[in-house]
Each structure stands twice: as C-alpha cells, then as structure tokens.
Amino acid sequence: AVANLLDVLHRERHIRVSTRRELIVPTNERLGDYPLVFLHGRRHFHFTPAQRKALRQYVERGGMVFADAICANSEFSESFRDEMKAIFPEKTLQRIPDNDSIFSRAYNGFDLTRVVRRVPEERDEAGPLRVRTVRSTPHLDAIELEDRYVVVFSPLDLSCALEQTSSLECPGYSIDDAARIGCLLYTSPSPRDGLL
C-alpha cells in the first residue's frame, strides 16, 4: 500500500520518494527523522506507556500520524481510537468537515469533494456479492493541535485499495481515490489549513 502511494506521489506530485521499507516502533530514537507515521491494521492492538509518550512527543515536534482500518475493520478502529484517547486525553478524533479546504485544490492537491466510496450491500446466502458506489467527501477523522491536524484516521479502507486488491466485501474507496486521499497528506501546508 505504501509503495503504491509513494509511486503516485512521485508520478503525480513530482515529490522525491524512497520506497525503502522500514518498520519502526514508536520509541525508536530515529522516529523524528520521518515527517509521517503510517499505521494500518485489521485487529486489536495497544501501545505501551513509553510508546504513547513517544508518539505524543513526535507530533508535538511536527510529525503526523496517518492511519486506516484495513477493510474498515472495527477491531482496529476501536483500538486506534482508544490509543489516541490515551495519548491525547484532552482531545477527541473528530470528523474533518466536508467543506474543509484540504479537500479542495487550494494547495495544489486533488479535488476530493466527490470521491468514490464502495459500500457493500447486504445479501442473502444465495445471492451474489454486490457493492454500490456513492460519491462524497472522504470520511476522515482528525486530532488537531495548535491549528494543525496531527492525527488523521480513515475508518474506511484505503490500504486494500492502495494495494489494488479491494474486495467487494471491503467498505472503502476506489483505487484512484485512495491514492488521492493519501496524497492529500503530502500536498497540504501548515498551519491549520493543512496537515503537515
């Protein structure tokens, strides 16, 4: 997912990227070398108190956390929300308003005011899997500190779409729009009007 997103950033936004993959824990002393931490998952997780403290310091020093629940997994979503509440007890993840300028072309990004979202339909045991699509602004929740978004979370799938393997059972975004949403994090300025 990340490699495909970086490829889109390089191709569409002309941003120099490295596709070298490095998994690091939040307490890694080099965490501050990275402007963005990407988390995704499909099951319950928790951070240690030391990891929570390190993530808080990381965003206070200018970093950003971006996460999505693979296939809109509720277990991961719940864990992520719980962890963000533990890290930022004075804040709550809140939906970014549909009219926020980050969804516009204001910062040389993509127009995200009408992205394609996949919504799996209920079916009976004999019926085929079906998905309907709707157009809307992305559902992104965020935590804001000092007039900038420091945490952005998509409760709907981006990862499977970025891997170009989105399933009919997976509530999330189209392949193209998942990439555009990911690019949003790299094309918006700070403070307040953007993410980084």
Short mmCIF file of C-alpha atoms in Angstrom, two decimals:
data_model
loop_
_atom_site.label_atom_id
_atom_site.label_comp_id
_atom_site.label_asym_id
_atom_site.label_seq_id
_atom_site.Cartn_x
_atom_site.Cartn_y
_atom_site.Cartn_z
CA ALA A 1 0.00 0.00 0.00
CA VAL A 2 2.71 2.48 0.99
CA ALA A 3 4.90 1.68 -2.02
CA ASN A 4 1.98 2.31 -4.38
CA LEU A 5 1.13 5.57 -2.61
CA LEU A 6 4.74 6.73 -2.89
CA ASP A 7 4.71 5.86 -6.59
CA VAL A 8 1.63 8.06 -7.08
CA LEU A 9 3.27 10.90 -5.13
CA HIS A 10 6.33 10.68 -7.34
CA ARG A 11 4.38 10.40 -10.60
CA GLU A 12 1.56 12.88 -9.92
CA ARG A 13 3.07 15.37 -7.45
CA HIS A 14 6.73 15.13 -8.55
CA ILE A 15 7.86 14.51 -4.98
CA ARG A 16 11.14 12.65 -4.45
CA VAL A 17 10.44 9.48 -2.51
CA SER A 18 12.26 6.42 -1.29
CA THR A 19 10.46 3.09 -1.45
CA ARG A 20 12.86 1.51 1.02
CA ARG A 21 10.66 -0.05 3.66
CA GLU A 22 11.49 0.43 7.31
CA LEU A 23 9.30 -0.74 10.16
CA ILE A 24 9.99 1.12 13.38
CA VAL A 25 8.46 1.16 16.83
CA PRO A 26 7.26 4.49 18.26
CA THR A 27 10.13 4.55 20.78
CA ASN A 28 12.79 4.34 18.06
CA GLU A 29 15.16 7.29 18.52
CA ARG A 30 15.00 7.97 14.76
CA LEU A 31 11.21 8.43 14.71
CA GLY A 32 11.65 12.19 14.38
CA ASP A 33 13.50 11.68 11.08
CA TYR A 34 10.17 10.84 9.44
CA PRO A 35 7.52 13.53 8.77
CA LEU A 36 4.73 10.96 8.64
CA VAL A 37 3.99 7.73 10.52
CA PHE A 38 1.61 5.37 8.75
CA LEU A 39 -0.39 2.79 10.73
CA HIS A 40 -2.92 0.30 9.47
CA GLY A 41 -4.32 -2.96 10.67
CA ARG A 42 -7.19 -5.35 10.99
CA ARG A 43 -7.12 -6.43 14.61
CA HIS A 44 -6.87 -5.18 18.18
CA PHE A 45 -3.60 -3.61 19.32
CA HIS A 46 -2.25 -1.41 22.07
CA PHE A 47 0.80 0.74 22.74
CA THR A 48 2.93 0.69 25.88
CA PRO A 49 3.02 3.83 28.04
CA ALA A 50 6.51 4.60 26.67
CA GLN A 51 5.26 4.28 23.07
CA ARG A 52 2.30 6.57 23.80
CA LYS A 53 4.63 9.19 25.27
CA ALA A 54 6.97 8.92 22.26
CA LEU A 55 4.10 9.38 19.78
CA ARG A 56 2.83 12.42 21.65
CA GLN A 57 6.31 13.99 21.61
CA TYR A 58 6.66 13.10 17.93
CA VAL A 59 3.54 15.03 16.86
CA GLU A 60 4.29 17.93 19.23
CA ARG A 61 7.63 18.28 17.42
CA GLY A 62 5.98 18.45 13.99
CA GLY A 63 5.29 14.85 13.00
CA MET A 64 1.99 13.44 11.85
CA VAL A 65 0.21 10.10 12.30
CA PHE A 66 -1.92 8.77 9.44
CA ALA A 67 -3.89 5.55 9.86
CA ASP A 68 -6.59 3.50 8.22
CA ALA A 69 -8.55 0.44 9.19
CA ILE A 70 -7.92 -2.28 6.63
CA CYS A 71 -11.31 -3.27 5.17
CA ALA A 72 -12.90 -0.89 7.69
CA ASN A 73 -12.07 -3.34 10.47
CA SER A 74 -13.96 -2.34 13.62
CA GLU A 75 -11.48 -4.04 15.97
CA PHE A 76 -8.60 -1.92 14.67
CA SER A 77 -10.76 1.22 14.60
CA GLU A 78 -11.75 0.78 18.21
CA SER A 79 -8.17 0.15 19.29
CA PHE A 80 -6.89 3.15 17.35
CA ARG A 81 -9.49 5.45 18.88
CA ASP A 82 -8.71 4.12 22.38
CA GLU A 83 -4.98 4.66 21.86
CA MET A 84 -5.42 8.19 20.55
CA LYS A 85 -7.59 8.99 23.58
CA ALA A 86 -4.84 7.63 25.85
CA ILE A 87 -2.19 9.71 24.04
CA PHE A 88 -4.32 12.87 23.76
CA PRO A 89 -6.76 12.71 26.70
CA GLU A 90 -7.78 16.32 26.15
CA LYS A 91 -8.74 15.69 22.50
CA THR A 92 -11.16 13.55 20.53
CA LEU A 93 -10.89 12.27 16.99
CA GLN A 94 -13.44 14.36 15.12
CA ARG A 95 -14.56 14.18 11.52
CA ILE A 96 -12.91 16.71 9.23
CA PRO A 97 -15.77 18.88 7.92
CA ASP A 98 -16.83 18.29 4.32
CA ASN A 99 -16.16 21.94 3.49
CA ASP A 100 -12.58 21.94 4.84
CA SER A 101 -10.22 23.46 2.30
CA ILE A 102 -7.94 20.40 2.41
CA PHE A 103 -10.49 18.60 0.23
CA SER A 104 -10.14 21.25 -2.49
CA ARG A 105 -7.39 22.07 -4.97
CA ALA A 106 -6.36 25.03 -2.79
CA TYR A 107 -2.93 23.54 -2.05
CA ASN A 108 -2.06 22.03 -5.42
CA GLY A 109 -3.65 18.78 -4.43
CA PHE A 110 -6.58 16.87 -5.83
CA ASP A 111 -10.22 17.83 -5.68
CA LEU A 112 -11.57 15.41 -3.07
CA THR A 113 -15.03 16.90 -2.73
CA ARG A 114 -16.57 13.90 -4.54
CA VAL A 115 -14.59 10.67 -4.15
CA VAL A 116 -15.92 7.20 -4.97
CA ARG A 117 -16.69 5.12 -1.90
CA ARG A 118 -17.55 1.41 -2.05
CA VAL A 119 -20.47 0.30 0.12
CA PRO A 120 -21.01 -3.50 0.31
CA GLU A 121 -24.68 -4.44 0.11
CA GLU A 122 -26.43 -6.92 2.36
CA ARG A 123 -27.12 -10.20 0.59
CA ASP A 124 -28.88 -13.43 1.23
CA GLU A 125 -26.94 -16.69 1.26
CA ALA A 126 -27.78 -17.50 -2.36
CA GLY A 127 -27.23 -14.02 -3.78
CA PRO A 128 -24.03 -12.69 -5.32
CA LEU A 129 -21.84 -10.14 -3.61
CA ARG A 130 -22.74 -6.64 -4.67
CA VAL A 131 -21.33 -3.26 -3.97
CA ARG A 132 -22.83 0.13 -4.62
CA THR A 133 -20.79 3.24 -5.00
CA VAL A 134 -21.52 6.66 -3.59
CA ARG A 135 -19.81 9.97 -4.18
CA SER A 136 -18.97 12.09 -1.17
CA THR A 137 -16.10 13.81 0.58
CA PRO A 138 -13.80 11.35 2.35
CA HIS A 139 -14.67 10.30 5.89
CA LEU A 140 -11.51 11.29 7.74
CA ASP A 141 -11.30 11.83 11.48
CA ALA A 142 -8.58 14.02 12.93
CA ILE A 143 -6.97 15.38 16.06
CA GLU A 144 -5.88 18.99 15.88
CA LEU A 145 -3.13 20.56 17.99
CA GLU A 146 -2.03 24.16 17.66
CA ASP A 147 -4.06 24.74 14.50
CA ARG A 148 -2.83 21.72 12.54
CA TYR A 149 -4.01 18.17 12.09
CA VAL A 150 -1.53 15.88 13.83
CA VAL A 151 -3.52 12.64 13.54
CA VAL A 152 -5.69 11.67 10.58
CA PHE A 153 -7.64 8.43 10.59
CA SER A 154 -9.74 6.79 7.90
CA PRO A 155 -12.22 4.33 9.42
CA LEU A 156 -12.88 3.20 5.83
CA ASP A 157 -10.37 1.18 3.85
CA LEU A 158 -7.53 2.83 1.99
CA SER A 159 -4.89 0.09 2.26
CA CYS A 160 -6.55 -2.63 0.18
CA ALA A 161 -7.37 -0.09 -2.50
CA LEU A 162 -3.76 1.16 -2.47
CA GLU A 163 -2.64 -2.43 -2.87
CA GLN A 164 -5.06 -2.58 -5.81
CA THR A 165 -6.80 -5.58 -4.27
CA SER A 166 -10.00 -4.00 -2.97
CA SER A 167 -12.68 -6.58 -2.24
CA LEU A 168 -16.43 -6.31 -2.76
CA GLU A 169 -16.78 -7.00 0.97
CA CYS A 170 -14.46 -4.15 1.92
CA PRO A 171 -16.05 -0.75 2.69
CA GLY A 172 -13.66 1.86 1.42
CA TYR A 173 -12.54 3.96 -1.51
CA SER A 174 -11.81 3.33 -5.17
CA ILE A 175 -8.20 2.62 -6.09
CA ASP A 176 -7.67 6.06 -7.66
CA ASP A 177 -9.36 7.96 -4.84
CA ALA A 178 -7.49 6.06 -2.12
CA ALA A 179 -4.25 7.26 -3.73
CA ARG A 180 -5.57 10.84 -3.98
CA ILE A 181 -6.58 10.80 -0.32
CA GLY A 182 -3.09 9.59 0.62
CA CYS A 183 -1.52 12.34 -1.50
CA LEU A 184 -3.56 14.89 0.43
CA LEU A 185 -1.27 14.33 3.39
CA TYR A 186 1.76 15.43 1.38
CA THR A 187 0.34 18.40 -0.50
CA SER A 188 -1.37 20.42 2.23
CA PRO A 189 0.54 23.16 4.03
CA SER A 190 0.60 24.04 7.69
CA PRO A 191 -0.72 25.56 9.88
CA ARG A 192 -4.46 24.91 10.23
CA ASP A 193 -5.29 24.91 6.53
CA GLY A 194 -3.34 21.70 6.07
CA LEU A 195 -1.93 18.62 7.61
CA LEU A 196 1.86 18.89 7.54
#
